Coordinates of C-alpha atoms in Angstrom, one line a residue:
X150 CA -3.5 48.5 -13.4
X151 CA -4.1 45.4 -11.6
X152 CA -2.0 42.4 -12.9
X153 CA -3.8 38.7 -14.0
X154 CA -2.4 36.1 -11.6
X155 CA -1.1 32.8 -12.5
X156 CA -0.5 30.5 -9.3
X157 CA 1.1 27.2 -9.9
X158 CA 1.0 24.8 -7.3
X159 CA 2.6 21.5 -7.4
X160 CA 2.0 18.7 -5.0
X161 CA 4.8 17.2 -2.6
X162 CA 7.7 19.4 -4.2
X163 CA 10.9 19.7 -2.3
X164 CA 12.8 23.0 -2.3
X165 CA 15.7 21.4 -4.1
X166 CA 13.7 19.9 -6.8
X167 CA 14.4 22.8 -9.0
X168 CA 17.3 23.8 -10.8
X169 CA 17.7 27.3 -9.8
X170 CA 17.1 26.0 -6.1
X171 CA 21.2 24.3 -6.9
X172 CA 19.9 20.8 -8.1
X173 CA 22.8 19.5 -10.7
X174 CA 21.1 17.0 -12.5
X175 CA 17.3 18.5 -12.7
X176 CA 16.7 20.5 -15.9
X177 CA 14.2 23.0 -15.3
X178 CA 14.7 26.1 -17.7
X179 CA 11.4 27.2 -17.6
X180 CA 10.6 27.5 -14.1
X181 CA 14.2 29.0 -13.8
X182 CA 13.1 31.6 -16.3
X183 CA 10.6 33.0 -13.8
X184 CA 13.0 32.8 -10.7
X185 CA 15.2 34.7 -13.6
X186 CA 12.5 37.4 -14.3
X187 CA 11.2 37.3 -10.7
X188 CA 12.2 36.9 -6.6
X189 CA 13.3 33.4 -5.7
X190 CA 12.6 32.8 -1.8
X191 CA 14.9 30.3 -0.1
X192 CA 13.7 29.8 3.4
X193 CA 10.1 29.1 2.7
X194 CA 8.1 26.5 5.2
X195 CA 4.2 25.0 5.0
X196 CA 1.9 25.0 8.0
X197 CA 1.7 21.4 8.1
X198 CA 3.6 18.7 6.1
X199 CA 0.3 17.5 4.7
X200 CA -2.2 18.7 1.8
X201 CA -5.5 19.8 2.6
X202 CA -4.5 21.5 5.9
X203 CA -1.7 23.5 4.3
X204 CA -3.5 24.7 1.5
X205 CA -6.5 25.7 3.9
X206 CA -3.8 27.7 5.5
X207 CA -2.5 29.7 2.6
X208 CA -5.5 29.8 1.0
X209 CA -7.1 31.9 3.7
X210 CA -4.0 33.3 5.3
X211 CA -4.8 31.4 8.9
X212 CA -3.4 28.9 10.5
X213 CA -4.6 24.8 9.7
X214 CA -5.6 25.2 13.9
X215 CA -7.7 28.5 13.3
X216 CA -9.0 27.8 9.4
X217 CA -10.3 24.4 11.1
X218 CA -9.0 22.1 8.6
X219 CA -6.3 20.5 9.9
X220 CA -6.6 17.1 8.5
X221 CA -6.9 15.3 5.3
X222 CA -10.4 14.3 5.0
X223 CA -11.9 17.6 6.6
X224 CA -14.3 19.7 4.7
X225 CA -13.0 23.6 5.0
X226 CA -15.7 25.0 7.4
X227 CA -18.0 27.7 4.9
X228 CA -17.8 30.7 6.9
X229 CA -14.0 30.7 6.1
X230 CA -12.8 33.1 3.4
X231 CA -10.5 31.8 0.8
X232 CA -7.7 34.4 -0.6
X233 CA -9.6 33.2 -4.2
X234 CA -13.1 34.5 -3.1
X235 CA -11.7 37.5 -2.1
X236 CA -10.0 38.3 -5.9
X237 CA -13.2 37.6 -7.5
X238 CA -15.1 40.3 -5.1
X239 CA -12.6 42.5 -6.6
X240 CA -13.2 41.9 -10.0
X241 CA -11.5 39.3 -11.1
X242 CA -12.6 36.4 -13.3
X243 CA -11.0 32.5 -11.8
X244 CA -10.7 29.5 -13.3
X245 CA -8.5 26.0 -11.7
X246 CA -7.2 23.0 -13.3
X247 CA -6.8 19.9 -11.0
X248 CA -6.5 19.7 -7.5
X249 CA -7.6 22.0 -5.1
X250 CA -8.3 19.3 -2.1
X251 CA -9.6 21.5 0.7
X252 CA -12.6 18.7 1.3
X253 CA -12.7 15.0 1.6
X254 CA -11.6 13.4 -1.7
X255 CA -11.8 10.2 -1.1
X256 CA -14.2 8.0 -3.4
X257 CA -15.7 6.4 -0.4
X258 CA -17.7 10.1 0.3
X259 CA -16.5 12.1 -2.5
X260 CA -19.0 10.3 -5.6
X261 CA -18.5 12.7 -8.1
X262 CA -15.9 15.5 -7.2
X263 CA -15.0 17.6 -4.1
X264 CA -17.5 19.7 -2.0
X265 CA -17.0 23.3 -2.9
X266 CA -17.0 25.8 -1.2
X267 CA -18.1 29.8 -2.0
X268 CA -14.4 29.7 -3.7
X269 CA -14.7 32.3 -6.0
X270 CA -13.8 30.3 -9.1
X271 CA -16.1 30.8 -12.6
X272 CA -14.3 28.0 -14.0
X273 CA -13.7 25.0 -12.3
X274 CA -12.0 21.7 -13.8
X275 CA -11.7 19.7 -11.1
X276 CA -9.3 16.8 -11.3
X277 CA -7.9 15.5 -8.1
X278 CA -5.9 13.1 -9.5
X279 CA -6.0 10.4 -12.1
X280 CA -8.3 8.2 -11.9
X281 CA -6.7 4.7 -11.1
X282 CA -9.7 2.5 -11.7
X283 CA -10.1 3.8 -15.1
X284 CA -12.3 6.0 -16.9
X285 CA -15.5 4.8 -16.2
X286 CA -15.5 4.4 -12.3
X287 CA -15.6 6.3 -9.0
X288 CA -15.2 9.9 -10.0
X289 CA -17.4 10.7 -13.4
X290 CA -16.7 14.7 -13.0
X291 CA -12.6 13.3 -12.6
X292 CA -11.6 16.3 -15.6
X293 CA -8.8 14.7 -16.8
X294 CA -10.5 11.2 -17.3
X295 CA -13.3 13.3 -19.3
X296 CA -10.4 14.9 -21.3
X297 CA -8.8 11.4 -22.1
X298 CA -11.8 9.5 -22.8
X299 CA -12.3 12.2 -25.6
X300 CA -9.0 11.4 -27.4
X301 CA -10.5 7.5 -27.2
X302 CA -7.8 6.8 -24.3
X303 CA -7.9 5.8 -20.5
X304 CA -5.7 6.4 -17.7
X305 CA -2.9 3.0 -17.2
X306 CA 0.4 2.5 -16.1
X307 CA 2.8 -0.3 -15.3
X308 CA 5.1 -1.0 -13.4
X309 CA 8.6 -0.4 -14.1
X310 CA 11.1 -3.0 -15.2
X311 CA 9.2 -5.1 -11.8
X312 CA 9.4 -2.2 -9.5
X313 CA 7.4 -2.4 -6.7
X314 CA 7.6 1.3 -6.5
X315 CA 7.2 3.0 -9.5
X316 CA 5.6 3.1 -13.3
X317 CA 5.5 4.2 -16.5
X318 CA 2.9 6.3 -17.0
X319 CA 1.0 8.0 -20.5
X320 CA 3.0 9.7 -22.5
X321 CA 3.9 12.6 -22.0
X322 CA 0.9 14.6 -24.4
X323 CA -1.5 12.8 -22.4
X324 CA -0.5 13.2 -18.9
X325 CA -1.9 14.7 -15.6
X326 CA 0.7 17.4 -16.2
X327 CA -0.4 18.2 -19.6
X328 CA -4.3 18.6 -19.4
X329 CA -3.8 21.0 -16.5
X330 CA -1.5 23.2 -18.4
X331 CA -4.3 23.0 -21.4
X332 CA -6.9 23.9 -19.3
X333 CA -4.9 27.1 -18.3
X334 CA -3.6 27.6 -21.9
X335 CA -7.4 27.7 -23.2
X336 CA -8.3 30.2 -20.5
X337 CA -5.7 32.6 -21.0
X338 CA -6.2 32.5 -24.7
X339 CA -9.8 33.5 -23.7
X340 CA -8.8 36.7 -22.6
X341 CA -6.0 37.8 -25.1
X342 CA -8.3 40.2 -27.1
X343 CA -9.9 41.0 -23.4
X344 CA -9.4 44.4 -22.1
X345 CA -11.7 44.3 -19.1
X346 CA -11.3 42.9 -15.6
X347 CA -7.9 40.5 -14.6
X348 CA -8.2 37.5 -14.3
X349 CA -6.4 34.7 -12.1
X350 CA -6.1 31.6 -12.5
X351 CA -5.1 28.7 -10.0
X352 CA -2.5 26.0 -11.9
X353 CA -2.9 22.8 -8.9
X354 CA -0.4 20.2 -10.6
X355 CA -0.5 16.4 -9.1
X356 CA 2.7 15.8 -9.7
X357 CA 4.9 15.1 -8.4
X358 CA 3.0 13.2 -6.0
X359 CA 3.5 9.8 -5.4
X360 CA 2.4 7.3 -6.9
X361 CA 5.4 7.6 -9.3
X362 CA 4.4 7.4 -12.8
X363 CA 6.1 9.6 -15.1
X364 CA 6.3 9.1 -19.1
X365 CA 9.5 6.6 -19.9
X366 CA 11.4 8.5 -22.1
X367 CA 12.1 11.2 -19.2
X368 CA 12.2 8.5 -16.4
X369 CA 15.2 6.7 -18.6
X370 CA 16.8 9.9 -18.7
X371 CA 17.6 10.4 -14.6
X372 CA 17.7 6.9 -14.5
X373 CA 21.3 7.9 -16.6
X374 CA 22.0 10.6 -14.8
X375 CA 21.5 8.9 -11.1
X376 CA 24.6 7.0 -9.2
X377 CA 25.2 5.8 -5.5
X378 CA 26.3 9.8 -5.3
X379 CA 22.2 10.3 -5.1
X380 CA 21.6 7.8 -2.8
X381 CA 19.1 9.5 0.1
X382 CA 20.8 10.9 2.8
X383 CA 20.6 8.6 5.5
X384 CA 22.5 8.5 9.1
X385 CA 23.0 4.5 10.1
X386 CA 20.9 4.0 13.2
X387 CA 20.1 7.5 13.6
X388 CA 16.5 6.5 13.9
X389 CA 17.2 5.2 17.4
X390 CA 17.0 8.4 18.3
X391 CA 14.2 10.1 16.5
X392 CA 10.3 10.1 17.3
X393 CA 7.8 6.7 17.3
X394 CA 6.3 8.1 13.9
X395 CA 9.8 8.1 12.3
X396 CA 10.7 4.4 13.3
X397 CA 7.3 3.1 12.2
X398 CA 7.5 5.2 8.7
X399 CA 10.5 3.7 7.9
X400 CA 9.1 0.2 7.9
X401 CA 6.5 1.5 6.1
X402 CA 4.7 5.5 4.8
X403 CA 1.8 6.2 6.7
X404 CA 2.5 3.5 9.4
X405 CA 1.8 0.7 7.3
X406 CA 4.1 -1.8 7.2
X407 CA 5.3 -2.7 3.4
X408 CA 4.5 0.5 2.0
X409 CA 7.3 2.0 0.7
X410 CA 9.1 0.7 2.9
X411 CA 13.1 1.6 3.4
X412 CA 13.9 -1.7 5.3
X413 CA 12.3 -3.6 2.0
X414 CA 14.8 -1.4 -0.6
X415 CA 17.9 -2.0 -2.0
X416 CA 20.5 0.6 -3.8
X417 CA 18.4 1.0 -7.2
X418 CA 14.8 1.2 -5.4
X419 CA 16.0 4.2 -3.9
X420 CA 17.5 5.7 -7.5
X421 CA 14.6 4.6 -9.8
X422 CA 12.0 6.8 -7.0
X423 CA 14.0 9.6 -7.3
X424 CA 14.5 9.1 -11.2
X425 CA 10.6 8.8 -11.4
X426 CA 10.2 11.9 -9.0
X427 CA 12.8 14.0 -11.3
X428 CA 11.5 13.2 -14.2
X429 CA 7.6 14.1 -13.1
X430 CA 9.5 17.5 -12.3
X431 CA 11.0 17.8 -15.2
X432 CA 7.5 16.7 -17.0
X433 CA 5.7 19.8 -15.0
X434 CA 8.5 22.1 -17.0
X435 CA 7.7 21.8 -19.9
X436 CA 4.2 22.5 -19.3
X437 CA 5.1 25.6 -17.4
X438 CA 6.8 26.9 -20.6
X439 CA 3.8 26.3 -22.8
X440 CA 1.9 28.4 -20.7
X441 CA 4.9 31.1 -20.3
X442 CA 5.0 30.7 -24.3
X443 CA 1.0 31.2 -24.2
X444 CA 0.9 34.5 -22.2
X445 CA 3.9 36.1 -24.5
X446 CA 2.5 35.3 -27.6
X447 CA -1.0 36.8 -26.1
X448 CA 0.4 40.1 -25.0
X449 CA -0.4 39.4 -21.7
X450 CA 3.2 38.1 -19.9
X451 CA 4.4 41.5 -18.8
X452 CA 1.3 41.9 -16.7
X453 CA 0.7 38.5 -15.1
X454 CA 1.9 38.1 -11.7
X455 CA 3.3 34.5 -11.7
X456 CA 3.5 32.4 -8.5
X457 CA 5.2 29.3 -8.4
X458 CA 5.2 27.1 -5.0
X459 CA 4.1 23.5 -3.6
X460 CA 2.2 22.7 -0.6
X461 CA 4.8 20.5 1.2
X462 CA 7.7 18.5 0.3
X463 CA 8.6 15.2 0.3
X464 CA 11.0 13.0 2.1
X465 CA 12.0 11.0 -0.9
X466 CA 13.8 8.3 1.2
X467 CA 16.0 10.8 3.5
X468 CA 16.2 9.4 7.4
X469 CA 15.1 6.8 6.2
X470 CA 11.4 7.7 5.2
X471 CA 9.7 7.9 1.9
X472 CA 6.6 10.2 1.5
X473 CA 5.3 12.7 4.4
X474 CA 4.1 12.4 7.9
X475 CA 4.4 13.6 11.6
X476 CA 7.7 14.9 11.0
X477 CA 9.7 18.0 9.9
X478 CA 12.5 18.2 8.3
X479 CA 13.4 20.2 5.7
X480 CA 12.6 18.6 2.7
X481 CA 9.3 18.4 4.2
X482 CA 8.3 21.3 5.5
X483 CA 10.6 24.1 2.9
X484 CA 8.9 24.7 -0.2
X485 CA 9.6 26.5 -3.4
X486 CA 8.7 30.0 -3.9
X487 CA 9.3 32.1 -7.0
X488 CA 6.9 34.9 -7.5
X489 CA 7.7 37.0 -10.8
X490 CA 5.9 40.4 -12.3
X491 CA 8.3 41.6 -15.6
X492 CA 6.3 44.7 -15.8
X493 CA 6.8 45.8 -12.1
X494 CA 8.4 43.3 -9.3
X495 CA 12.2 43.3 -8.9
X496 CA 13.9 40.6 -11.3
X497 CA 16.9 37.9 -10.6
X498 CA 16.5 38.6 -6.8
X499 CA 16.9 35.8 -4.2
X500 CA 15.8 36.3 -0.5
X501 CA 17.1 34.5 2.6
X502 CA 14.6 35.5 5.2
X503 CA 11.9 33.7 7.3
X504 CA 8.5 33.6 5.1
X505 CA 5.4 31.0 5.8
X506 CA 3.2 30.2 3.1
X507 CA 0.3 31.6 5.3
X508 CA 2.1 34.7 4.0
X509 CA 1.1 34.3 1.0
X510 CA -2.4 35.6 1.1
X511 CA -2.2 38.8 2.7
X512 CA 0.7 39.1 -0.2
X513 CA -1.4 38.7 -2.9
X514 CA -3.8 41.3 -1.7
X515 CA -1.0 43.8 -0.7
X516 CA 0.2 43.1 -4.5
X517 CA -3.0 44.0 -5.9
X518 CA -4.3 47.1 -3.8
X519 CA -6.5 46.1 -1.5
X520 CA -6.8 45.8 2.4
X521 CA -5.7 42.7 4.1
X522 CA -8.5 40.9 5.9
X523 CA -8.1 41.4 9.7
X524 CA -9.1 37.6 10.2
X525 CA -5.6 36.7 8.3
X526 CA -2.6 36.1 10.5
X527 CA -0.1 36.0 8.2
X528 CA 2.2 38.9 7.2
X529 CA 2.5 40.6 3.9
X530 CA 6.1 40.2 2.4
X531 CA 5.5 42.4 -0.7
X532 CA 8.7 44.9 0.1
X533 CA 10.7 42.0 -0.7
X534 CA 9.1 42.0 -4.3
X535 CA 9.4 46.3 -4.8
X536 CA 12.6 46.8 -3.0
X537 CA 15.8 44.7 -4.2
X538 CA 17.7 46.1 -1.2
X539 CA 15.0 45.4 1.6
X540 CA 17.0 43.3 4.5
X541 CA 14.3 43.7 7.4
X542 CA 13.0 40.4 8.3
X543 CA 9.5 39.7 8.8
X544 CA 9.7 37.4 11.4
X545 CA 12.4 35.5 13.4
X546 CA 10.4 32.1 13.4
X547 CA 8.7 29.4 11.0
X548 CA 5.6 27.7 12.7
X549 CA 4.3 24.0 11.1
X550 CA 2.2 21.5 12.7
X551 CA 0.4 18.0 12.1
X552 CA -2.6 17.6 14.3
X553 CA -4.0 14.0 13.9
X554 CA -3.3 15.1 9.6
X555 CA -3.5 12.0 8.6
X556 CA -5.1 8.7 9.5
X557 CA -2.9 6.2 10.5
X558 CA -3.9 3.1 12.2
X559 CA -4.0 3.2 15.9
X560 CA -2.4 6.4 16.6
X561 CA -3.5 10.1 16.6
X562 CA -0.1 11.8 15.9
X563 CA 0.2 15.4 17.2
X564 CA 3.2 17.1 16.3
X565 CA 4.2 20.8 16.7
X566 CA 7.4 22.6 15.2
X567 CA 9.6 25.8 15.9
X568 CA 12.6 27.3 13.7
X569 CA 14.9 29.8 13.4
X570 CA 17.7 30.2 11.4
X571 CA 19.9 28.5 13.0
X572 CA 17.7 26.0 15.1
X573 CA 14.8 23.4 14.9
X574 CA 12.7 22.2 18.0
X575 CA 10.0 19.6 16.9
X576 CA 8.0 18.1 19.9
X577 CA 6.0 15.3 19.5
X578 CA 2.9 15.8 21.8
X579 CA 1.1 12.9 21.8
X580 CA 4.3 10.6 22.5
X581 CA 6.1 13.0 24.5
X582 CA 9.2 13.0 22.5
X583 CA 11.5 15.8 20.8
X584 CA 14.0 16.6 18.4
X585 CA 16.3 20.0 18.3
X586 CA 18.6 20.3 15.9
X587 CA 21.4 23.0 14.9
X588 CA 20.9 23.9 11.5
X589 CA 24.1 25.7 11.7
X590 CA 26.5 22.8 12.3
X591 CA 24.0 20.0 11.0
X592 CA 22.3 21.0 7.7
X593 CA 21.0 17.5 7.2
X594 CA 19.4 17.2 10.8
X595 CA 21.3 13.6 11.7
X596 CA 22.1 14.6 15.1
X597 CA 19.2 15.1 17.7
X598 CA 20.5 17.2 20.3
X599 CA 17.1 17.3 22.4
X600 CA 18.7 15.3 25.6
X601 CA 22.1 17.0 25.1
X602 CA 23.2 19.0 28.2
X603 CA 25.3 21.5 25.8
X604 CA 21.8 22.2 24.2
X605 CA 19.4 23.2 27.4
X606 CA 19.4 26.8 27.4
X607 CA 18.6 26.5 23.6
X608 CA 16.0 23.4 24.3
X609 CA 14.0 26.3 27.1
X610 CA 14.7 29.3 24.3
X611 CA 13.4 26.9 21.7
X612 CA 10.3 25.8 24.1
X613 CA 9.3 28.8 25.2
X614 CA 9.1 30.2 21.5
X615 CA 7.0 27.3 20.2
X616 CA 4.3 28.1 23.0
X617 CA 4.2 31.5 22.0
X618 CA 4.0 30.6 18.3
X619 CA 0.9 28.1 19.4
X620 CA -0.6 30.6 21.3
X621 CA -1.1 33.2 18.9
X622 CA -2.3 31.0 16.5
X623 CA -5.2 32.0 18.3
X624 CA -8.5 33.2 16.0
X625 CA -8.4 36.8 15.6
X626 CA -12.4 36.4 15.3
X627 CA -15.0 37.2 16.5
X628 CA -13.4 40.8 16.9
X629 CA -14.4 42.6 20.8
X630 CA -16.5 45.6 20.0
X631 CA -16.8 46.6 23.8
X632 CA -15.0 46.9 26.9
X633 CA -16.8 44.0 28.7

């Protein structure tokens, strides 16, 4: 019997913004619940650091290079096949609640909502996210300002005891967080007395995304919990010898000066972001265990594969940079994973190996029975999920890149990056710079060993790794069906 699949994504969601990922001061019960009942995978990495090209990429099991969306602001070519389109040729009935962002979804071309594509999805409640203009402006399909405007409110927030950088949101009933969870609480309850098809359902949570506006009552409580021990981890000077992109984001994200910028913060800045950030984690919890609560009391938990992941992290003020960009270090570019089946997976398990979110795809068809597309390059890691004492790793290298991902003013940043387990190259091809670092004897990446002499032979093993990992992101298609 096929299982119904419940695939939560968050947006911008470090690996250590969980609780079971060894965060002390997060509470997350619910989501630990499913790394409890499920496999919790702790060396996960994104294809690129930023949203739409990632989620192209483990949405269709290619690379951002081969899927041909590689930027924000790209609309997903239509001949490519998403991993969604391909459940619901197999039976399955989709719905989504908020973000999918795999088009442009800016209001200066996006009027109403984001071009779809042939997704596969019956039921579609599109919100990218809130609407900051209000209710009655730029985005009149924005589901979440429909859903507000029928409880006779509007989306507002304010800024925070004066912070430049973060604000009280809605409370938290009438958050983001919430009308995605009721969106997938309404479907599921649509199927309890249901004995046909599966169905799956894609969970796309904003937060927690900048900008930072989580209810007050949880943002007072990290504010509490938060001292100087919590401070970002940050090297003095260390930036002298990192990449262009690096220096200019610390002035400002994105390359603009001002914008959450480092240089502009004092001690508290940095702890009220990372209350704000914490406490939109903790707010995505609790919706996670209504919806746990919803499939147990429906008779339909035991037999709903749950997936729970984010496209990217965030750098949340560590070297010295808030947000994301043409960089990779770990908080950016290692993700969550938990992936949990009570009726059949392997339960409380926690792999170390290699995985890439364009895993993910070939995965979920692996899981449910049917052939992987030969146009996918990523690998199924589904004898991790049967098999509590599998130890064979599935590949000995994690491949992410940003090619021109994002707009940034003047520059067109392209960026490539090779690890192992116990190194990092990162080369920076449009400025001609690099960083390698040894994750072995420097966890938090301070130390670029790129020019050190010790470090050449590892520099050429390194380089000569990341060309094959660029070469065979290669399309698989068109297939040859002759000799010449």
């Amino acid at each position: 019997m096929k299982p119904n699949i419940l695939w939560i994504c968050t947006d911008q969601q470090r690996f250590d913004g969980l609780s079971c990922y060894g965060n002390e001061v997060l509470d997350t019960p619910n989501i630990d619940e499913i790394a409890d009942r499920g496999i919790l995978f702790e060396r996960v990495y994104c294809q690129s650091p930023v949203c739409t090209p990632s989620r192209a990429s483990f949405l269709t099991g290619r690379y951002p290079r081969t899927c041909r969306t590689r930027q924000n602001g790209q609309q997903i070519p239509q001949d490519e096949v998403l991993i969604t389109k391909l459940l619901s040729q197999e039976g399955y009935t989709l719905g989504l609640s908020g973000k999918l962002h795999i088009s442009p979804c800016h209001t200066s071309v996006c009027s109403d909502m984001e071009k779809r594509t042939d997704d596969g999805y019956s039921i579609f409640q599109w919100s990218h996210h809130p609407d900051f203009e209000g209710a009655d402006s730029n985005w009149p399909l924005n589901g979440y300002n429909q859903w507000l405007r029928s409880k006779g409110q509007s989306y507002r927030r304010d800024s925070f005891q004066g912070s430049n950088y973060v604000y009280t949101g809605l409370e938290s009933h009438l958050s983001h967080s919430r009308w995605c969870a009721d969106q997938a609480i309404d479907f599921i309850g649509s199927f309890q007395r249901y004995k046909g098809n599966p169905w799956a359902f894609s969970l796309n949570f904003y937060d927690p995304h900048h900008d930072f506006d989580p209810p007050e009552e949880l943002l007072q409580k990290y504010l509490k919990r938060l001292n100087s021990d919590h401070l970002p981890q940050y090297r003095e000077k260390e930036l002298e010898e990192k990449t262009l992109y690096q220096r200019q984001d610390h002035i400002g994200a994105y390359g603009n000066p001002g914008f959450y910028s480092w240089e502009d913060m004092e001690e508290g800045d940095h702890l009220m972001i990372k209350a704000a950030y914490y406490a939109m984690i903790e707010q995505i919890d609790h919706e996670v265990g209504r919806i746990i609560d919803a499939l147990k009391k429906s008779g339909q938990y035991e037999n709903t594969l749950i997936i729970f992941m984010s496209d990217h992290g965030e750098m949340l003020g560590d070297h010295g940079i808030y947000l994301k960009g043409p960089y990779f270090y770990e908080p950016l570019v290692k993700v969550p994973l938990i992936v949990s089946w009570p009726k059949k997976l392997a339960q409380g398990q926690r792999v170390d190996e290699l995985i890439e979110l364009v895993d993910l795809a070939p995965t979920i068809m692996e899981i449910i029975g049917i052939k992987s597309s030969p146009y996918m390059q990523g690998t199924s890691f589904y004898s991790f999920l049967i098999d509590s004492d599998y130890k064979e790793a599935i590949r000995d290298s994690v491949y992410s890149s940003f090619d021109n991902a994002m707009a940034r003013d003047g520059d067109k940043a392209y960026v490539s990056m090779v690890a192992t387990k116990e190194y990092k190259l990162v080369y920076c091809h449009s400025t001609k710079e690099g960083e390698l670092y040894d994750l072995i004897k420097d966890s938090q990446e301070s130390y670029n060993l790129y020019r050190s002499k010790d470090y050449e032979y590892v520099k050429t093993m390194m380089m000569e790794l990341m060309i094959n990992r660029i070469a065979f992101t290669l399309d698989p298609k068109p297939e040859r069906v002759a000799y010449y």
